[in-house]
Coordinates of C-alpha atoms and ligand atoms in Angstrom, one line a residue:
M147 CA -2.8 26.5 -19.2
Q148 CA -1.4 23.5 -21.1
H149 CA 0.7 20.9 -19.7
A150 CA 1.9 17.5 -20.3
T151 CA 0.4 15.1 -17.5
A152 CA 2.0 11.9 -16.1
Q153 CA 0.0 9.9 -18.6
G154 CA 1.0 11.8 -21.6
R155 CA -2.0 13.6 -22.2
T156 CA -1.3 17.4 -23.0
G157 CA -4.1 20.1 -23.4
P158 CA -5.9 22.4 -20.6
P159 CA -6.2 20.4 -17.1
A160 CA -8.7 17.7 -17.0
E161 CA -11.9 18.3 -14.7
Q162 CA -12.1 14.1 -14.3
L163 CA -9.7 11.7 -14.0
E164 CA -10.9 8.7 -16.0
I165 CA -10.5 5.5 -13.9
I166 CA -9.9 2.3 -16.4
N167 CA -9.9 -1.5 -15.2
P168 CA -6.3 -2.3 -16.8
A169 CA -7.6 -6.1 -17.3
T170 CA -10.5 -5.1 -19.6
E171 CA -9.7 -1.6 -20.8
E172 CA -13.3 -1.0 -19.4
L173 CA -14.1 2.6 -17.9
I174 CA -14.9 1.9 -14.1
T175 CA -15.7 5.5 -12.9
T176 CA -14.7 9.1 -13.4
V177 CA -13.4 11.0 -10.4
P178 CA -13.2 15.1 -10.0
V179 CA -10.0 16.4 -10.0
T180 CA -8.5 18.6 -7.2
T181 CA -8.3 22.2 -8.2
P182 CA -5.6 24.7 -6.8
Q183 CA -8.0 26.7 -5.0
Q184 CA -9.4 23.3 -3.6
V185 CA -5.5 22.4 -2.6
D186 CA -5.5 25.9 -0.4
A187 CA -8.8 25.0 1.2
A188 CA -7.6 21.7 1.7
V189 CA -4.5 23.0 3.6
T190 CA -6.3 25.3 5.8
R191 CA -8.5 22.3 7.3
A192 CA -5.5 20.2 7.6
A193 CA -3.9 22.9 9.5
A194 CA -6.7 23.2 12.2
A195 CA -7.5 19.4 12.3
Q196 CA -3.8 19.1 13.0
R197 CA -3.6 21.2 16.0
T198 CA -6.5 19.3 17.6
W199 CA -4.8 16.4 16.7
A200 CA -1.4 17.2 18.2
A201 CA -3.2 18.6 21.3
L202 CA -4.4 15.2 22.0
A203 CA -3.2 13.1 25.1
P204 CA -0.6 10.6 23.1
A205 CA -2.3 7.4 24.5
D206 CA -5.8 8.7 22.5
R207 CA -3.9 9.5 19.2
A208 CA -2.5 5.9 19.4
R209 CA -6.0 4.6 20.1
T210 CA -7.3 6.3 17.4
L211 CA -4.7 4.7 14.8
R212 CA -5.6 1.6 16.1
R213 CA -9.2 2.1 15.3
F214 CA -8.1 3.1 11.8
A215 CA -5.9 0.1 11.3
S216 CA -9.1 -2.0 12.8
A217 CA -11.3 -0.5 10.2
V218 CA -8.9 -1.3 7.3
D219 CA -8.7 -4.8 8.8
G220 CA -12.2 -5.2 8.5
H221 CA -12.4 -4.1 4.9
I222 CA -9.3 -5.9 3.5
E223 CA -11.2 -8.0 0.8
E224 CA -13.3 -4.7 -0.5
L225 CA -9.9 -2.6 -0.7
A226 CA -8.2 -5.4 -2.4
V227 CA -11.2 -5.9 -4.7
L228 CA -10.9 -2.4 -5.2
E229 CA -7.1 -2.0 -6.0
T230 CA -7.7 -5.4 -8.2
R231 CA -10.3 -3.3 -10.6
E232 CA -8.1 -0.2 -10.7
A233 CA -4.7 -1.3 -10.9
G234 CA -5.2 -5.2 -12.1
H235 CA -3.0 -6.6 -9.3
P236 CA -3.9 -10.2 -8.7
L237 CA -6.2 -10.6 -5.7
G238 CA -3.8 -12.4 -3.3
N239 CA -1.6 -9.6 -4.1
A240 CA -4.1 -7.0 -3.3
C241 CA -4.8 -8.4 0.1
W242 CA -1.3 -8.2 1.2
E243 CA -1.4 -4.9 0.3
A244 CA -4.5 -3.9 2.3
G245 CA -3.2 -5.9 5.2
N246 CA 0.5 -3.7 5.1
V247 CA -1.8 -0.5 5.5
R248 CA -3.3 -2.1 8.7
D249 CA 0.3 -3.2 9.9
L250 CA 2.0 -0.2 9.2
L251 CA -1.2 1.8 11.1
D252 CA -0.7 -0.6 14.3
Y253 CA 3.0 -0.4 14.1
S254 CA 3.1 3.6 13.7
A255 CA 0.4 3.8 16.6
G256 CA 3.0 1.8 18.7
G257 CA 5.5 4.8 17.9
V258 CA 3.0 7.7 19.3
E259 CA 4.0 7.0 22.7
R260 CA 7.4 6.6 22.1
L261 CA 8.4 9.7 20.4
T262 CA 10.7 10.3 23.4
G263 CA 13.2 13.1 23.4
Q264 CA 16.7 13.2 25.1
Q265 CA 17.7 14.7 28.0
I266 CA 21.5 15.9 27.4
P267 CA 24.0 16.7 30.2
V268 CA 25.2 20.3 29.9
A269 CA 26.5 23.1 32.6
G270 CA 24.3 25.3 34.3
G271 CA 21.0 23.7 33.9
V272 CA 18.9 20.8 31.9
N273 CA 18.6 20.4 28.4
L274 CA 15.9 19.0 26.8
T275 CA 14.8 17.8 23.5
F276 CA 11.3 17.5 21.8
A277 CA 10.0 15.7 18.8
E278 CA 7.5 18.2 17.2
P279 CA 5.2 17.9 14.6
L280 CA 6.1 19.1 11.3
G281 CA 2.3 20.7 10.6
V282 CA 0.9 19.4 7.2
V283 CA 2.6 17.0 5.2
A284 CA 1.9 16.0 1.3
V285 CA 2.3 12.7 0.3
I286 CA 2.3 12.1 -3.5
A287 CA 1.7 8.6 -4.3
P288 CA 2.5 6.5 -7.3
W289 CA 0.2 3.9 -9.2
N290 CA 2.4 0.9 -9.0
F291 CA 1.5 0.1 -5.1
P292 CA -1.3 2.9 -4.4
M293 CA -2.2 1.6 -0.8
P294 CA 1.0 0.2 0.8
V295 CA 3.0 3.4 -0.8
A296 CA 0.1 5.8 0.2
A297 CA 0.3 4.3 3.8
W298 CA 4.3 4.3 4.3
G299 CA 4.0 8.4 4.1
T300 CA 0.5 8.7 5.7
A301 CA 0.7 6.2 9.0
P302 CA 4.1 7.4 10.7
A303 CA 3.3 11.2 9.7
L304 CA 0.0 10.8 11.5
A305 CA 1.1 9.0 14.2
A306 CA 3.9 12.1 14.6
G307 CA 1.2 14.3 15.0
N308 CA 1.0 15.7 11.5
A309 CA -2.2 16.1 9.3
V310 CA -1.7 14.4 5.9
L311 CA -2.8 15.3 2.3
L312 CA -2.5 12.6 0.2
K313 CA -2.4 13.2 -3.6
P314 CA -2.9 9.4 -5.4
A315 CA -1.7 8.7 -8.8
E316 CA -3.9 9.8 -11.6
T317 CA -5.2 6.0 -12.5
T318 CA -5.6 4.8 -9.2
P319 CA -7.1 6.8 -6.6
L320 CA -10.2 4.6 -5.6
T321 CA -8.2 2.7 -2.6
A322 CA -7.2 6.0 -1.2
L323 CA -10.3 7.7 -1.5
R324 CA -11.8 4.4 0.7
L325 CA -9.3 4.5 2.9
A326 CA -10.2 8.4 3.8
E327 CA -13.6 7.5 4.6
L328 CA -12.5 4.3 6.9
A329 CA -10.0 7.3 8.7
L330 CA -13.3 9.6 9.6
E331 CA -15.3 6.3 10.5
A332 CA -12.6 5.3 12.8
G333 CA -12.7 8.7 14.3
L334 CA -9.8 10.6 13.1
P335 CA -10.5 14.5 13.1
E336 CA -12.4 15.9 10.2
G337 CA -9.8 17.3 7.7
L338 CA -6.5 15.6 9.0
F339 CA -6.3 12.7 6.3
Q340 CA -7.8 14.0 3.2
V341 CA -7.2 12.5 -0.5
L342 CA -6.9 15.3 -3.2
P343 CA -7.2 13.2 -6.7
G344 CA -5.6 15.0 -9.5
E345 CA -2.9 15.3 -12.1
G346 CA 0.7 15.7 -11.2
P347 CA 1.1 18.9 -12.7
V348 CA -1.7 20.8 -11.3
T349 CA -3.0 19.3 -8.0
G350 CA 0.7 17.9 -7.2
T351 CA 2.7 21.5 -8.1
A352 CA -0.2 23.1 -6.0
L353 CA 0.9 21.1 -3.0
V354 CA 4.6 21.1 -3.6
E355 CA 4.5 25.1 -4.0
H356 CA 2.0 25.7 -0.8
P357 CA 3.9 27.5 1.6
R358 CA 2.1 25.9 4.6
V359 CA 3.1 22.4 3.2
A360 CA 5.7 21.5 5.6
K361 CA 7.0 18.4 3.9
V362 CA 6.8 16.4 0.8
V363 CA 6.8 12.5 0.4
F364 CA 7.1 11.7 -3.4
T365 CA 7.3 8.4 -4.6
G366 CA 7.7 7.8 -8.6
S367 CA 9.7 8.5 -11.4
T368 CA 13.4 10.0 -10.9
A369 CA 12.9 12.7 -13.4
V370 CA 9.9 14.3 -11.2
G371 CA 11.5 13.5 -7.8
K372 CA 14.4 15.8 -9.1
R373 CA 12.1 18.5 -10.4
L374 CA 10.0 18.4 -7.0
M375 CA 13.5 18.6 -5.3
A376 CA 14.2 21.8 -7.2
Q377 CA 10.5 23.2 -6.5
C378 CA 11.0 22.3 -2.4
A379 CA 14.1 24.4 -2.2
A380 CA 11.7 27.9 -3.0
T381 CA 10.4 27.2 0.8
V382 CA 12.9 25.1 2.1
K383 CA 10.4 22.2 2.2
R384 CA 11.2 18.9 3.8
L385 CA 11.5 16.0 1.5
T386 CA 11.6 12.4 1.4
L387 CA 11.9 10.9 -2.1
E388 CA 11.4 7.0 -3.3
L389 CA 12.3 6.6 -6.8
G390 CA 13.2 4.1 -9.3
G391 CA 15.7 1.2 -9.4
K392 CA 17.5 -1.1 -11.5
S393 CA 18.2 -3.7 -9.0
P394 CA 20.8 -6.6 -9.6
N395 CA 20.2 -10.1 -8.6
I396 CA 23.4 -11.8 -8.3
V397 CA 23.7 -15.5 -8.7
F398 CA 27.5 -17.0 -7.6
A399 CA 28.1 -20.6 -8.6
D400 CA 28.3 -21.9 -5.3
A401 CA 24.5 -20.8 -4.6
D402 CA 21.7 -23.3 -4.5
L403 CA 20.9 -23.0 -7.7
E404 CA 17.5 -24.3 -7.9
R405 CA 16.1 -22.0 -5.3
A406 CA 17.8 -19.1 -6.8
A407 CA 16.3 -20.0 -10.0
A408 CA 12.7 -21.0 -8.4
A409 CA 12.7 -17.6 -6.8
A410 CA 14.1 -15.5 -9.7
P411 CA 10.3 -15.1 -11.6
G412 CA 8.7 -13.7 -8.4
S413 CA 11.7 -10.9 -8.2
F414 CA 11.1 -9.1 -11.4
L415 CA 7.6 -10.1 -12.5
D416 CA 5.4 -9.5 -9.0
N417 CA 3.3 -6.7 -9.8
T418 CA 4.3 -7.4 -13.6
G419 CA 7.3 -5.7 -13.0
Q420 CA 6.0 -2.2 -12.0
D421 CA 8.2 -2.4 -8.7
C422 CA 11.0 -0.1 -8.0
C423 CA 12.7 -3.2 -6.3
A424 CA 12.6 -5.4 -9.3
R425 CA 15.6 -7.6 -9.4
S426 CA 15.6 -6.5 -13.3
R427 CA 19.1 -7.3 -13.7
I428 CA 20.2 -10.5 -13.5
L429 CA 24.2 -11.3 -12.7
V430 CA 25.0 -15.0 -12.7
Q431 CA 28.6 -16.5 -12.7
R432 CA 29.5 -17.6 -16.1
S433 CA 30.1 -21.5 -14.9
V434 CA 26.9 -21.8 -14.2
H435 CA 25.2 -19.4 -16.6
D436 CA 23.6 -22.4 -18.8
R437 CA 22.7 -24.3 -16.1
F438 CA 20.7 -21.8 -14.3
L439 CA 19.0 -20.8 -17.6
E440 CA 17.9 -24.1 -18.0
L441 CA 16.2 -24.1 -14.5
L442 CA 14.8 -20.2 -14.7
E443 CA 12.8 -21.1 -18.3
P444 CA 10.4 -23.6 -16.5
A445 CA 10.1 -21.1 -13.6
V446 CA 9.3 -18.0 -15.9
H447 CA 6.6 -20.2 -17.4
A448 CA 5.1 -21.5 -14.2
F449 CA 4.6 -17.8 -13.3
R450 CA 0.8 -17.7 -14.2
A451 CA -0.6 -14.3 -16.1
G452 CA -4.2 -14.1 -16.2
N453 CA -7.4 -12.6 -14.9
P454 CA -6.1 -10.8 -11.9
A455 CA -9.6 -11.9 -9.8
D456 CA -8.6 -15.4 -10.4
A457 CA -7.0 -17.4 -7.1
G458 CA -4.1 -18.9 -9.4
T459 CA -3.1 -15.5 -10.9
D460 CA 0.6 -14.4 -10.5
M461 CA 0.7 -11.9 -12.9
G462 CA -2.2 -9.4 -13.8
P463 CA -2.0 -6.7 -16.6
L464 CA 0.1 -3.4 -17.2
V465 CA -1.3 -0.4 -15.5
S466 CA -2.1 1.3 -18.6
A467 CA -1.6 1.3 -22.4
R468 CA 1.0 4.1 -22.0
Q469 CA 3.1 1.8 -19.5
R470 CA 2.8 -0.7 -22.3
E471 CA 3.7 1.1 -24.7
R472 CA 6.7 2.1 -22.7
V473 CA 7.9 -1.3 -21.7
R474 CA 7.3 -2.5 -25.5
S475 CA 10.1 0.2 -26.5
Y476 CA 12.9 -1.6 -24.7
V477 CA 12.1 -5.2 -26.5
P478 CA 12.2 -4.5 -30.3
E479 CA 11.3 -7.3 -32.8
D480 CA 15.3 -8.3 -32.8
A481 CA 15.6 -8.4 -29.3
P482 CA 17.9 -11.4 -28.1
A483 CA 15.1 -12.7 -26.1
L484 CA 16.1 -15.9 -24.2
I485 CA 12.8 -16.5 -22.4
R486 CA 9.4 -15.5 -23.5
G487 CA 6.3 -16.0 -21.5
T488 CA 2.4 -16.0 -22.6
V489 CA -0.5 -13.7 -21.8
P490 CA -4.2 -13.9 -22.2
E491 CA -5.6 -12.7 -25.7
G492 CA -8.2 -9.9 -25.8
P493 CA -8.4 -6.7 -24.0
G494 CA -6.3 -5.8 -21.4
F495 CA -2.9 -3.9 -21.4
W496 CA -1.2 -7.3 -21.3
Y497 CA 3.1 -8.0 -21.5
P498 CA 4.4 -11.0 -21.6
A499 CA 7.5 -12.0 -18.9
T500 CA 10.6 -11.9 -20.7
V501 CA 14.0 -12.4 -20.5
L502 CA 16.8 -10.7 -22.4
A503 CA 20.9 -11.5 -23.2
G504 CA 21.9 -8.5 -22.0
A505 CA 25.5 -6.4 -22.1
P506 CA 26.6 -3.6 -19.8
G507 CA 25.2 -0.4 -21.5
D508 CA 22.5 -1.6 -23.3
R509 CA 19.3 0.4 -22.6
A510 CA 17.4 -2.6 -21.3
A511 CA 19.9 -3.2 -18.9
A512 CA 20.5 0.4 -17.9
E513 CA 17.2 2.1 -17.3
E514 CA 14.0 1.3 -15.1
I515 CA 11.6 -0.5 -17.6
F516 CA 8.8 -1.1 -14.7
G517 CA 7.5 -4.0 -16.9
P518 CA 8.2 -7.7 -16.8
V519 CA 11.4 -7.8 -18.5
A520 CA 14.9 -9.0 -17.1
V521 CA 18.3 -8.8 -18.7
V522 CA 20.9 -11.7 -17.6
L523 CA 24.5 -10.5 -17.6
P524 CA 27.1 -13.1 -16.9
F525 CA 30.1 -12.2 -14.9
D526 CA 33.5 -14.1 -14.3
D527 CA 34.2 -13.1 -10.3
E528 CA 33.1 -11.4 -7.1
D529 CA 34.8 -8.3 -8.5
E530 CA 33.4 -7.9 -11.7
A531 CA 30.0 -8.8 -10.1
V532 CA 30.3 -5.8 -7.7
R533 CA 31.2 -3.8 -10.5
L534 CA 28.5 -4.6 -12.3
A535 CA 25.8 -4.3 -9.8
N536 CA 27.1 -0.9 -9.0
D537 CA 27.4 0.4 -12.5
T538 CA 23.9 2.1 -12.4
D539 CA 22.8 5.5 -11.3
Y540 CA 20.0 3.7 -8.9
G541 CA 20.7 1.9 -5.5
L542 CA 17.5 0.7 -4.2
S543 CA 17.5 -3.0 -3.7
G544 CA 19.4 -6.3 -4.7
S545 CA 20.0 -10.2 -4.0
L546 CA 22.8 -12.2 -4.1
W547 CA 22.6 -16.0 -3.7
T548 CA 25.4 -17.9 -2.2
R549 CA 26.0 -20.5 0.2
D550 CA 29.4 -18.7 1.4
G551 CA 28.3 -16.3 4.5
A552 CA 31.6 -14.4 4.4
R553 CA 30.7 -13.5 0.9
A554 CA 27.4 -12.7 1.5
L555 CA 28.2 -10.2 4.0
R556 CA 31.2 -8.8 1.8
V557 CA 29.1 -8.4 -1.4
S558 CA 26.4 -6.8 0.7
R559 CA 28.5 -4.2 2.2
A560 CA 30.0 -3.8 -1.0
V561 CA 26.9 -3.1 -3.4
A562 CA 25.6 0.4 -3.1
A563 CA 22.1 -0.1 -2.7
G564 CA 19.7 0.5 0.5
N565 CA 18.2 -2.9 0.8
L566 CA 19.7 -6.0 0.4
S567 CA 18.9 -9.6 0.7
V568 CA 20.9 -12.8 0.9
N569 CA 19.3 -16.0 -0.4
S570 CA 15.9 -14.3 -0.7
H571 CA 14.3 -11.3 -2.3
A572 CA 12.5 -10.0 0.3
S573 CA 13.2 -6.5 0.6
V574 CA 10.1 -4.5 2.1
R575 CA 8.8 -4.8 6.1
Y576 CA 6.8 -2.2 7.7
S577 CA 9.1 -3.0 10.4
T578 CA 12.4 -2.3 8.8
P579 CA 14.0 0.8 7.2
F580 CA 13.5 1.3 3.6
G581 CA 15.0 3.6 0.9
G582 CA 17.5 4.3 -1.8
Y583 CA 21.3 5.3 -2.3
K584 CA 22.1 7.4 -5.1
Q585 CA 19.3 8.5 -7.4
S586 CA 17.0 6.1 -6.1
G587 CA 15.9 8.5 -3.4
L588 CA 16.6 10.5 -0.1
G589 CA 15.7 9.5 3.3
R590 CA 14.1 6.2 4.7
E591 CA 10.6 5.1 5.4
L592 CA 9.2 2.4 7.4
G593 CA 11.0 1.0 10.3
P594 CA 11.6 2.0 14.1
D595 CA 12.6 5.3 12.8
A596 CA 9.9 6.3 10.6
L597 CA 8.3 8.6 12.8
A598 CA 11.5 10.8 13.2
A599 CA 11.3 11.6 9.4
F600 CA 7.7 13.5 10.4
T601 CA 9.3 15.6 13.1
E602 CA 11.3 18.6 14.0
T603 CA 14.0 18.4 16.7
K604 CA 13.5 21.1 19.4
N605 CA 16.2 21.8 21.9
V606 CA 15.2 23.7 25.0
F607 CA 17.6 24.9 27.6
L608 CA 16.5 25.6 31.1
S609 CA 18.8 27.4 33.5
T610 CA 19.2 25.9 37.0
E611 CA 21.4 29.0 38.1
P612 CA 19.8 30.3 41.5
S613 CA 18.0 33.5 41.3
T614 CA 19.9 36.4 42.2
R615 CA 17.0 38.0 44.4
E616 CA 15.5 35.2 47.1
S617 CA 11.6 34.9 46.5
P618 CA 9.7 36.0 49.3
Ligands
LIG849 P1 5.5 10.0 -12.2 O1 6.8 10.1 -11.3 O2 5.3 10.7 -13.3 O3 4.3 10.1 -10.7 C1 4.4 9.6 -9.6 C2 3.3 10.7 -9.0 O4 3.8 11.9 -9.0 C3 1.9 10.4 -9.2 O5 0.7 11.0 -8.5 C4 1.8 11.7 -10.4 O6 0.9 12.6 -10.5 C5 2.9 12.8 -9.5 N1 3.4 14.0 -10.2 C6 3.8 13.6 -11.5 N2 4.5 14.7 -12.0 C7 4.2 15.7 -10.8 C8 4.7 16.8 -10.6 N3 5.3 17.9 -11.7 N4 4.5 17.7 -9.6 C9 4.1 17.1 -8.2 N5 3.5 15.8 -8.7 C10 3.9 15.1 -9.9 O7 5.3 8.6 -12.4 P2 4.5 7.8 -13.6 O8 4.2 8.3 -14.8 O9 3.4 7.5 -13.1 O10 5.4 6.4 -13.9 C11 6.8 6.8 -14.7 C12 7.9 6.2 -14.3 O11 8.3 6.0 -13.4 C13 7.8 4.4 -14.4 O12 7.8 4.0 -15.6 C14 8.8 3.9 -13.2 O13 9.9 3.8 -14.0 C15 9.0 5.4 -12.3 N6 8.0 4.8 -11.5 C16 8.9 4.4 -10.1 C17 7.7 4.3 -9.0 C18 8.5 3.8 -7.8 O14 8.0 3.2 -6.9 N7 9.6 4.2 -7.3 C19 6.6 4.5 -8.8 C20 5.9 4.6 -9.9 C21 6.7 5.4 -11.2

């Protein structure tokens, strides 16, 4: 079978994935891929483990997940170093990512004993609802945040009583494999949480098409997400999609401009811009446009690109040569660059911080670049800011900077996106819901309702009518 992989490789399916350090271009290791036959066997093992897991007392399931969280906590540094090597993330960021896995496991464990149903008043009896696990859940993760995004699906799915088969991205399977080892050490039943490395069109497809996989949680490109949605229709699989974004950062003239400019670099340069929430469209009110850019320039230059293992590094390389080619394609030689950062010389998939003067409809202003590139678009008034912010098929995140509280709420309500921040760029917390409007996704992850996305509601009615015959 010939196919084109997510890495752009064509040809027969690979037998091994080559894991490359993006900061040095050196081969770290190779990882065997999971064949469709192995996927089938994994589903059978997962289904058996799920029955054992769902039958455990809720308090025991919660305790086991907390042990998994403790095991992750004891290996934060090791997991972070792995993430730095395979994904090029600065070590400080990678430590936060491993900590996010721990925190989400802990938070989800708290939900196990609170997964209550309802008692609904009806005539002639008692009506109860139960939150039943779905069974076997497939989580297909991307390479941009390999650990946290894998955990966003995995932790609540396990807490709700499901088994999880995790397919990490081709370039970044190492932290996922280590997490599966830690899960076993923590006492999760064998087969309950399995990591199946492989290529999207082969291993991923085998999971998506498998009749005994009840749900797919996918994070990645909108193009693949749409294809998966169609494939899931064949078996009416449940589906959560976290797709792309082209999020606005709206700076009003009444904002604290110094604060807004100081925060802006992190909002599109963090993770080298490989972030579905990246605020890659900076909308600035025309009357403060020039002043804002004066303040932004030194802040961009202060965001240091360098060796991800060094403590002072803010930004590492892009994940792969392919991703660098993609990013370059948005910035031709004659692109109207307002600000250009610097990157280390030599090997590594480096790309400098870049701020472009944009115009609505430009390819760089319209498409998700997934690199350290933002466009600046001026606006005249609030109506135009909202119109520009919504002028996209995406709707994941957004920020607005203003000192006017009424405007902050008005504009937050008017922007069609799932996650808005006022005078801040924070949009992801394990305890608050996360997900997209429009083509940015389907469903929500994280937050107090996360477990519900991994259950079916079962309704049971018990008649309380007296029996026609008296029992002896
Ligand atoms: P992708 O969508 O191709 O890959 C994401 C995951 O899906 C990987 O695990 C991949 O193996 C798997 N996959 C790919 N094709 C599949 C298929 N047919 N069936 C099942 N699984 C499949 O993303 P990518 O190529 O790694 O990145 C391309 C672009 O996607 C990026 O430049 C960016 O714009 C976007 N992206 C967005 C996010 C996000 O968090 N929203 C994450 C990664 C990539």
